PDB file of C-alpha atoms in Angstrom:
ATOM      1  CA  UNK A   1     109.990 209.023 325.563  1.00 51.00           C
ATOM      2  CA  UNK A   2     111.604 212.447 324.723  1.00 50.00           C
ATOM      3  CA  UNK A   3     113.213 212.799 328.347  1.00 48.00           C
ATOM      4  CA  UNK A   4     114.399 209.250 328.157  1.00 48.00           C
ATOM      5  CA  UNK A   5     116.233 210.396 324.516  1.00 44.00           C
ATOM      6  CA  UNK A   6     117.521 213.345 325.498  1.00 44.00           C
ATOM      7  CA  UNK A   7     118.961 211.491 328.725  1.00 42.00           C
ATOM      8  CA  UNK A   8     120.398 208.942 327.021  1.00 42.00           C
ATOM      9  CA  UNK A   9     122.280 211.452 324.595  1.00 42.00           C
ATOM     10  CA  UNK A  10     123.146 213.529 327.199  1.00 36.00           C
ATOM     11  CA  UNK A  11     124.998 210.403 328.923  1.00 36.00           C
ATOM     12  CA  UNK A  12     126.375 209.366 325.430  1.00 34.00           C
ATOM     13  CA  UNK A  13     128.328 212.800 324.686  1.00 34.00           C
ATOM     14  CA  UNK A  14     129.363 213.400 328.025  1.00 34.00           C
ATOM     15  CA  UNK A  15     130.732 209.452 327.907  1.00 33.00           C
ATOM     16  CA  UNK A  16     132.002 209.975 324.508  1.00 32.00           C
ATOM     17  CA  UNK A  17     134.607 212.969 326.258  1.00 32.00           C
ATOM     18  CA  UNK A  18     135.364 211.090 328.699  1.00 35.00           C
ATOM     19  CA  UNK A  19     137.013 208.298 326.224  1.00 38.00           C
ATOM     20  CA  UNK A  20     138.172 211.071 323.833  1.00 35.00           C
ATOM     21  CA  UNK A  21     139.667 213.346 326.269  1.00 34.00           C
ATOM     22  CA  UNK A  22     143.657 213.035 325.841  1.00 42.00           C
ATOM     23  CA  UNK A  23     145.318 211.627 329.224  1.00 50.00           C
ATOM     24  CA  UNK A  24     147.542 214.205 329.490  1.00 62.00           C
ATOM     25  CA  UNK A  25     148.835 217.215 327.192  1.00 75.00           C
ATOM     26  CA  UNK A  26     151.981 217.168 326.202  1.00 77.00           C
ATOM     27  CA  UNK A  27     153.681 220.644 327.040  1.00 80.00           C
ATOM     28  CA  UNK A  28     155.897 222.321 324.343  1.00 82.00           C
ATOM     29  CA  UNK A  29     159.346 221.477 324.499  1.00 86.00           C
ATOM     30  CA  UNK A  30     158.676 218.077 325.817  1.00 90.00           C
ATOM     31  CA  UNK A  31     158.255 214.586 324.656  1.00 89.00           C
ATOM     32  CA  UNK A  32     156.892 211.627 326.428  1.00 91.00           C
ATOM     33  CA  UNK A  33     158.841 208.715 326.330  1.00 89.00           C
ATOM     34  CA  UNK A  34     157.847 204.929 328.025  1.00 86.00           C
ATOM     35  CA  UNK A  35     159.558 205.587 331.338  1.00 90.00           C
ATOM     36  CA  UNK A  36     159.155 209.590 331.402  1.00 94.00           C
ATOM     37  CA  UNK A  37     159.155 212.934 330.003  1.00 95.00           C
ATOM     38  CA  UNK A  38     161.597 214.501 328.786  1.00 96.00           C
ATOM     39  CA  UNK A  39     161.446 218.835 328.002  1.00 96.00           C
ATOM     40  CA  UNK A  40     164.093 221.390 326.674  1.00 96.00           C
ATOM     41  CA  UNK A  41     163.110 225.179 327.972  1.00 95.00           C
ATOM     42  CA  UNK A  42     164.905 228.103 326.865  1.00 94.00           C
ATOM     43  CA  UNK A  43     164.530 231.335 324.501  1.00 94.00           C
ATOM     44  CA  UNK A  44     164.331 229.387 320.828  1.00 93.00           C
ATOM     45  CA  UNK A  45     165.605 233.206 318.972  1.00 93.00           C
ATOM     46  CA  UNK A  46     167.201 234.073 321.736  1.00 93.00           C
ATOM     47  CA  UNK A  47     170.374 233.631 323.667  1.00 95.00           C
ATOM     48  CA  UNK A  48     170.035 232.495 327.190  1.00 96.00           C
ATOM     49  CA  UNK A  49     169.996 229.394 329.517  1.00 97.00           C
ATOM     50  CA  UNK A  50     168.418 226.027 327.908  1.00 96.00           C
ATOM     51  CA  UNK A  51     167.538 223.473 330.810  1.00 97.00           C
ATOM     52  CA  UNK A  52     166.805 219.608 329.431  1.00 97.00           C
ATOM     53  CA  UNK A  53     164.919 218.033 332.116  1.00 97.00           C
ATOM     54  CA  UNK A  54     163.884 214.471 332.477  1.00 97.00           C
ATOM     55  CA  UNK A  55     161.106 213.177 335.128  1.00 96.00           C
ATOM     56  CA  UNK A  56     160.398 209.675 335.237  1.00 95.00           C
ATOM     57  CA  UNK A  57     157.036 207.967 335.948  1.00 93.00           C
ATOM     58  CA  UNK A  58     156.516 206.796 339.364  1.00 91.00           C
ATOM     59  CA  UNK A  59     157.836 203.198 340.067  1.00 89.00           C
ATOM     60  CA  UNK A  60     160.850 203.205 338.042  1.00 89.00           C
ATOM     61  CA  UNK A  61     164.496 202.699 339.882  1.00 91.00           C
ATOM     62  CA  UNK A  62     166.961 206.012 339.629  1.00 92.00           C
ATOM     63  CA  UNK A  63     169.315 205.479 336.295  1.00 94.00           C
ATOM     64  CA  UNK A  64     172.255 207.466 334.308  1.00 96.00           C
ATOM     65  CA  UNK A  65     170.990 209.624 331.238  1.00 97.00           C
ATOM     66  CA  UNK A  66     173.055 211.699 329.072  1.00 98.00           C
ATOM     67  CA  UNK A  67     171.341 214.801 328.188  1.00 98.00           C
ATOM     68  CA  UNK A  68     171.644 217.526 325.720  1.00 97.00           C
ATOM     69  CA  UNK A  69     170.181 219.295 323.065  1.00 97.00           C
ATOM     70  CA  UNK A  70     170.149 219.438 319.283  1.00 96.00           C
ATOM     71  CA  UNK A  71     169.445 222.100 316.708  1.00 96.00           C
ATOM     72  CA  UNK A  72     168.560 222.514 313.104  1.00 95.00           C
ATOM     73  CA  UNK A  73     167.434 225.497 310.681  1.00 93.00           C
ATOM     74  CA  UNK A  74     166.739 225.396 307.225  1.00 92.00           C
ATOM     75  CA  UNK A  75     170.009 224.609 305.820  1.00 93.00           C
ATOM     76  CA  UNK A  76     170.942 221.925 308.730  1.00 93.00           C
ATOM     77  CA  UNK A  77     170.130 219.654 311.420  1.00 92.00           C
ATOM     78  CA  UNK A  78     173.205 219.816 313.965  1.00 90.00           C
ATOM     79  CA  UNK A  79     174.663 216.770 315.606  1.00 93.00           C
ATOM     80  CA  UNK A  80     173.667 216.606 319.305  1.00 94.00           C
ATOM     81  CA  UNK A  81     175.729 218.571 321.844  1.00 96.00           C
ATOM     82  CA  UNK A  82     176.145 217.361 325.335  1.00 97.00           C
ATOM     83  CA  UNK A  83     175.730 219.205 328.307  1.00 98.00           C
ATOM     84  CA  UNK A  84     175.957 215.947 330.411  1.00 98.00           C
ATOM     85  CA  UNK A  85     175.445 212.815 332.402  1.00 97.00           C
ATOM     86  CA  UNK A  86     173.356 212.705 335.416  1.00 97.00           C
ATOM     87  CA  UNK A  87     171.919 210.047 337.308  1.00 96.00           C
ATOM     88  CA  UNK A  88     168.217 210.377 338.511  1.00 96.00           C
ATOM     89  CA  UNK A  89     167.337 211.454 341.969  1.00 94.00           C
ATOM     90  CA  UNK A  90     163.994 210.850 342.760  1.00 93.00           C
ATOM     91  CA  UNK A  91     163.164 210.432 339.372  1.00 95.00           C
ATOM     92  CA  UNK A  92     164.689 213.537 338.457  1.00 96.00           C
ATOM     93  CA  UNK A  93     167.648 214.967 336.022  1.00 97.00           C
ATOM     94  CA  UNK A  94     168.469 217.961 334.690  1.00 97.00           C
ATOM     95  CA  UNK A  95     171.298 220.085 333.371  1.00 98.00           C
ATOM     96  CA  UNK A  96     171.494 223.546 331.941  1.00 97.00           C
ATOM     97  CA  UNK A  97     173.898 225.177 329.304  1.00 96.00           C
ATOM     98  CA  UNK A  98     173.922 228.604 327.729  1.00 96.00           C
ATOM     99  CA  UNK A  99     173.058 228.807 324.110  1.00 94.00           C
ATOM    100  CA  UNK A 100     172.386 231.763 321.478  1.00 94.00           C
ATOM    101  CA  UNK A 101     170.136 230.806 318.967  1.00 93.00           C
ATOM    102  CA  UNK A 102     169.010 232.595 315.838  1.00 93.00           C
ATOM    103  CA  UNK A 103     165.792 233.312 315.006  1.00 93.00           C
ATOM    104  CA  UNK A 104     164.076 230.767 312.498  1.00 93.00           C
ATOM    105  CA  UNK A 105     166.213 227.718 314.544  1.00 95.00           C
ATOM    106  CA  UNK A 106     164.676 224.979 316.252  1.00 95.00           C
ATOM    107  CA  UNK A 107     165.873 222.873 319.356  1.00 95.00           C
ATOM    108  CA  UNK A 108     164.916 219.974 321.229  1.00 96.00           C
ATOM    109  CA  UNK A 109     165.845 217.499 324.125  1.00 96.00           C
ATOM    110  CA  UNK A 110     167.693 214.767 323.623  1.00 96.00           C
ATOM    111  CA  UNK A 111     169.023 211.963 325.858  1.00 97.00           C
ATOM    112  CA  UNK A 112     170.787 208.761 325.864  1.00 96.00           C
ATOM    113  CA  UNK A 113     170.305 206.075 328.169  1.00 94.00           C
ATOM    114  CA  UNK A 114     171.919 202.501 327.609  1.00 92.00           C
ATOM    115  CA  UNK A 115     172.787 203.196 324.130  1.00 91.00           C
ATOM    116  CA  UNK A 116     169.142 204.063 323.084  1.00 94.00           C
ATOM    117  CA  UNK A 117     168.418 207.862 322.007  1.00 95.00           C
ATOM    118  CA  UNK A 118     165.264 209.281 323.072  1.00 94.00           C
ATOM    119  CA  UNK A 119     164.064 213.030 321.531  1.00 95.00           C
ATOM    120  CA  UNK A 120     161.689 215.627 322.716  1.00 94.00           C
ATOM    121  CA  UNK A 121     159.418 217.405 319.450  1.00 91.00           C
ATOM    122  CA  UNK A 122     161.100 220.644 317.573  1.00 93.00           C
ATOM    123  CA  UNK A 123     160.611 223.779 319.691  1.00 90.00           C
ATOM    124  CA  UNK A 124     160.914 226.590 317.160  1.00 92.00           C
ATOM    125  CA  UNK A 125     161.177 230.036 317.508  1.00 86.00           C
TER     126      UNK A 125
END
């Protein structure tokens, strides 16, 4: 009877992380949205090159997104700028833009597709 318990709890945890166990981690900088994920990468503090990047899920057709990026510190959230529209090749997009941020700002993705706006989580420095 006390192998059969211990067996049986063994299963039971090991079953229980199985269901508990997220899917996939989101990585910072990113969001995941329905038909993808879109991420922002760049030196949040810093001044350098910021790529936005979105990857859709297998299965979906190419499409046109507008992507930029969008700021905010503790005075202000900025209105989005643009670096541009790109359609999807292979389920990819992606655009890059120089940017000098200040340390204590925060950026993230943002892009537009058929008049819906989609955002990516604050990256902060």
């Amino acid at each position: 009877m006390r192998r059969a318990t211990a067996v049986t709890g063994t299963v039971l945890t090991v079953g229980a992380l199985l269901v508990l166990a997220p899917v996939g981690l989101t990585p910072r900088g990113c969001g995941d949205l329905s038909g993808g994920r879109l991420c922002i990468e760049g030196p949040v503090g810093g001044a350098g090159p910021f790529t936005v990047r979105y990857v859709q899920y297998k299965g979906h057709p190419d499409v046109a997104v507008r992507l930029g990026y969008q700021r905010k510190d503790d005075r202000i959230t900025a209105f989005p700028g643009w670096l541009g529209t790109r359609q999807t090749r292979h389920g990819r997009a992606e655009l890059t833009g120089r940017l000098d941020t200040a340390p204590g700002e925060c950026i993230r993705g943002v892009m537009e597709h058929r008049d819906r706006t989609y955002v990516t989580e604050w990256h902060c420095s």
